[in-house]
Amino acid sequence: VGAGLAVFLGASLESGAEWVARQCGLEKAVRWADLVLTGEGCLDGQTAYGKVPACVGRMARAAHKPVLALAGRLETGPASLRRIGLTWCRQVSPPGLPLADCIRDARKYLEAAAAEEVIRLWTSR
C-alpha cells in the first residue's frame, strides 16, 4: 500500500520509528538524558533496519549519550549493536524459557534486568 501511495499519489515513505520519535520529541529528551534506555522483543540482524532501538541509538550517538538496550531475546553480537549506537545490551529473559512464560512474567524480568544493569553501569563509571 505504501509503495502504491508513493507512486500514484506522491506520498513519501519514512521510518515509522523516526516519525514517532519526531512526534514525541525524543531527540530533545535524548539530549537531556544522562543515560538512554530502549528495548525490543528481539535484538537481531534486522535491528539496524528500522527497529526502534536503531533510531534511538543513532540519536544517542549524535548526542554523545550512552544507551542500554534491553531485549527479550538477544540474537546478535554486541559489536553489531554498537555500530548502531547501542552501548550495552542485555537479554532480560532467562535463556531457554518458553515464550509463553517470558510473556507472562515479562515485567518481572524487565524490571530486574534494568535495575541490575543501570546500577552496575552507573557505579562502574
mmCIF file of C-alpha atoms in Angstrom:
data_model
loop_
_atom_site.group_PDB
_atom_site.id
_atom_site.type_symbol
_atom_site.label_atom_id
_atom_site.label_comp_id
_atom_site.label_asym_id
_atom_site.label_seq_id
_atom_site.Cartn_x
_atom_site.Cartn_y
_atom_site.Cartn_z
ATOM 1 C CA VAL A 1 0.000 0.000 0.000
ATOM 2 C CA GLY A 2 2.801 2.384 0.945
ATOM 3 C CA ALA A 3 4.601 1.952 -2.373
ATOM 4 C CA GLY A 4 1.349 2.441 -4.285
ATOM 5 C CA LEU A 5 0.597 5.661 -2.418
ATOM 6 C CA ALA A 6 4.128 6.900 -3.099
ATOM 7 C CA VAL A 7 3.927 6.126 -6.833
ATOM 8 C CA PHE A 8 0.382 7.226 -7.590
ATOM 9 C CA LEU A 9 -0.258 9.979 -5.052
ATOM 10 C CA GLY A 10 3.237 11.327 -4.414
ATOM 11 C CA ALA A 11 3.290 10.197 -0.782
ATOM 12 C CA SER A 12 6.654 9.810 0.912
ATOM 13 C CA LEU A 13 7.880 6.722 2.718
ATOM 14 C CA GLU A 14 9.678 7.109 6.016
ATOM 15 C CA SER A 15 10.645 5.090 9.030
ATOM 16 C CA GLY A 16 7.812 4.678 11.498
ATOM 17 C CA ALA A 17 10.281 4.818 14.387
ATOM 18 C CA GLU A 18 11.693 8.131 13.195
ATOM 19 C CA TRP A 19 8.199 9.565 12.652
ATOM 20 C CA VAL A 20 7.099 8.592 16.181
ATOM 21 C CA ALA A 21 10.382 9.920 17.641
ATOM 22 C CA ARG A 22 9.749 13.286 15.965
ATOM 23 C CA GLN A 23 6.147 13.421 17.167
ATOM 24 C CA CYS A 24 7.076 12.818 20.812
ATOM 25 C CA GLY A 25 10.227 14.973 20.939
ATOM 26 C CA LEU A 26 12.562 12.043 21.533
ATOM 27 C CA GLU A 27 15.653 13.813 20.227
ATOM 28 C CA LYS A 28 15.295 16.578 22.818
ATOM 29 C CA ALA A 29 14.743 14.004 25.584
ATOM 30 C CA VAL A 30 17.862 12.080 24.493
ATOM 31 C CA ARG A 31 19.958 15.273 24.587
ATOM 32 C CA TRP A 32 18.661 15.950 28.121
ATOM 33 C CA ALA A 33 19.279 12.430 29.460
ATOM 34 C CA ASP A 34 22.395 11.086 31.162
ATOM 35 C CA LEU A 35 21.577 7.505 30.143
ATOM 36 C CA VAL A 36 19.140 6.358 27.465
ATOM 37 C CA LEU A 37 17.142 3.120 27.842
ATOM 38 C CA THR A 38 15.482 1.381 24.917
ATOM 39 C CA GLY A 39 14.063 -2.046 24.330
ATOM 40 C CA GLU A 40 12.841 -4.541 21.793
ATOM 41 C CA GLY A 41 11.377 -8.005 21.839
ATOM 42 C CA CYS A 42 14.351 -9.304 19.876
ATOM 43 C CA LEU A 43 17.616 -7.549 19.042
ATOM 44 C CA ASP A 44 18.845 -9.291 15.922
ATOM 45 C CA GLY A 45 20.267 -8.747 12.455
ATOM 46 C CA GLN A 46 17.183 -6.734 11.461
ATOM 47 C CA THR A 47 17.513 -4.244 14.314
ATOM 48 C CA ALA A 48 19.605 -1.838 12.235
ATOM 49 C CA TYR A 49 16.918 -1.670 9.537
ATOM 50 C CA GLY A 50 14.139 0.369 11.101
ATOM 51 C CA LYS A 51 13.565 -1.055 14.570
ATOM 52 C CA VAL A 52 13.133 1.495 17.337
ATOM 53 C CA PRO A 53 16.455 0.749 19.119
ATOM 54 C CA ALA A 54 18.378 1.672 15.950
ATOM 55 C CA CYS A 55 16.601 5.021 15.773
ATOM 56 C CA VAL A 56 17.262 5.641 19.474
ATOM 57 C CA GLY A 57 20.880 4.541 19.085
ATOM 58 C CA ARG A 58 21.512 6.969 16.219
ATOM 59 C CA MET A 59 20.036 9.861 18.201
ATOM 60 C CA ALA A 60 22.019 8.961 21.313
ATOM 61 C CA ARG A 61 25.263 8.621 19.357
ATOM 62 C CA ALA A 62 24.743 12.074 17.837
ATOM 63 C CA ALA A 63 24.180 13.475 21.340
ATOM 64 C CA HIS A 64 27.149 11.516 22.801
ATOM 65 C CA LYS A 65 24.877 9.646 25.244
ATOM 66 C CA PRO A 66 25.226 6.024 26.359
ATOM 67 C CA VAL A 67 22.401 3.615 25.546
ATOM 68 C CA LEU A 68 21.319 0.483 27.427
ATOM 69 C CA ALA A 69 19.176 -1.763 25.231
ATOM 70 C CA LEU A 70 17.025 -4.398 26.929
ATOM 71 C CA ALA A 71 15.656 -7.259 24.849
ATOM 72 C CA GLY A 72 13.508 -10.283 25.384
ATOM 73 C CA ARG A 73 15.991 -12.130 23.165
ATOM 74 C CA LEU A 74 19.468 -11.144 22.064
ATOM 75 C CA GLU A 75 20.302 -12.816 18.749
ATOM 76 C CA THR A 76 23.234 -10.757 17.544
ATOM 77 C CA GLY A 77 26.601 -9.822 18.924
ATOM 78 C CA PRO A 78 27.390 -6.657 20.827
ATOM 79 C CA ALA A 79 29.713 -5.378 18.078
ATOM 80 C CA SER A 80 26.895 -5.154 15.521
ATOM 81 C CA LEU A 81 24.654 -3.424 18.046
ATOM 82 C CA ARG A 82 27.371 -0.904 18.987
ATOM 83 C CA ARG A 83 27.588 0.035 15.301
ATOM 84 C CA ILE A 84 24.048 1.423 15.537
ATOM 85 C CA GLY A 85 24.747 3.317 18.756
ATOM 86 C CA LEU A 86 23.733 0.821 21.436
ATOM 87 C CA THR A 87 26.409 0.994 24.127
ATOM 88 C CA TRP A 88 25.280 -2.014 26.185
ATOM 89 C CA CYS A 89 22.757 -4.764 25.510
ATOM 90 C CA ARG A 90 21.131 -7.177 27.907
ATOM 91 C CA GLN A 91 18.775 -10.105 27.358
ATOM 92 C CA VAL A 92 16.145 -9.882 30.074
ATOM 93 C CA SER A 93 14.527 -13.308 29.829
ATOM 94 C CA PRO A 94 16.325 -16.433 31.029
ATOM 95 C CA PRO A 95 17.729 -18.470 28.117
ATOM 96 C CA GLY A 96 15.574 -21.430 27.152
ATOM 97 C CA LEU A 97 12.448 -20.161 28.909
ATOM 98 C CA PRO A 98 9.307 -20.853 26.831
ATOM 99 C CA LEU A 99 7.859 -17.791 25.117
ATOM 100 C CA ALA A 100 4.550 -18.049 26.999
ATOM 101 C CA ASP A 101 6.416 -17.878 30.317
ATOM 102 C CA CYS A 102 8.513 -14.946 29.103
ATOM 103 C CA ILE A 103 5.402 -13.023 28.105
ATOM 104 C CA ARG A 104 3.579 -13.846 31.326
ATOM 105 C CA ASP A 105 6.497 -12.701 33.506
ATOM 106 C CA ALA A 106 7.921 -10.007 31.205
ATOM 107 C CA ARG A 107 7.521 -7.166 33.674
ATOM 108 C CA LYS A 108 9.389 -9.064 36.399
ATOM 109 C CA TYR A 109 12.301 -9.917 34.081
ATOM 110 C CA LEU A 110 12.466 -6.427 32.578
ATOM 111 C CA GLU A 111 12.413 -4.597 35.901
ATOM 112 C CA ALA A 112 15.061 -6.867 37.432
ATOM 113 C CA ALA A 113 17.392 -6.651 34.417
ATOM 114 C CA ALA A 114 17.007 -2.896 34.028
ATOM 115 C CA ALA A 115 17.696 -2.237 37.701
ATOM 116 C CA GLU A 116 20.731 -4.541 37.762
ATOM 117 C CA GLU A 117 22.245 -3.106 34.589
ATOM 118 C CA VAL A 118 21.664 0.557 35.427
ATOM 119 C CA ILE A 119 23.194 0.145 38.879
ATOM 120 C CA ARG A 120 26.136 -1.839 37.531
ATOM 121 C CA LEU A 121 26.821 0.576 34.689
ATOM 122 C CA TRP A 122 26.392 3.713 36.723
ATOM 123 C CA THR A 123 28.626 2.564 39.576
ATOM 124 C CA SER A 124 31.376 1.478 37.157
ATOM 125 C CA ARG A 125 31.681 4.967 35.651
#
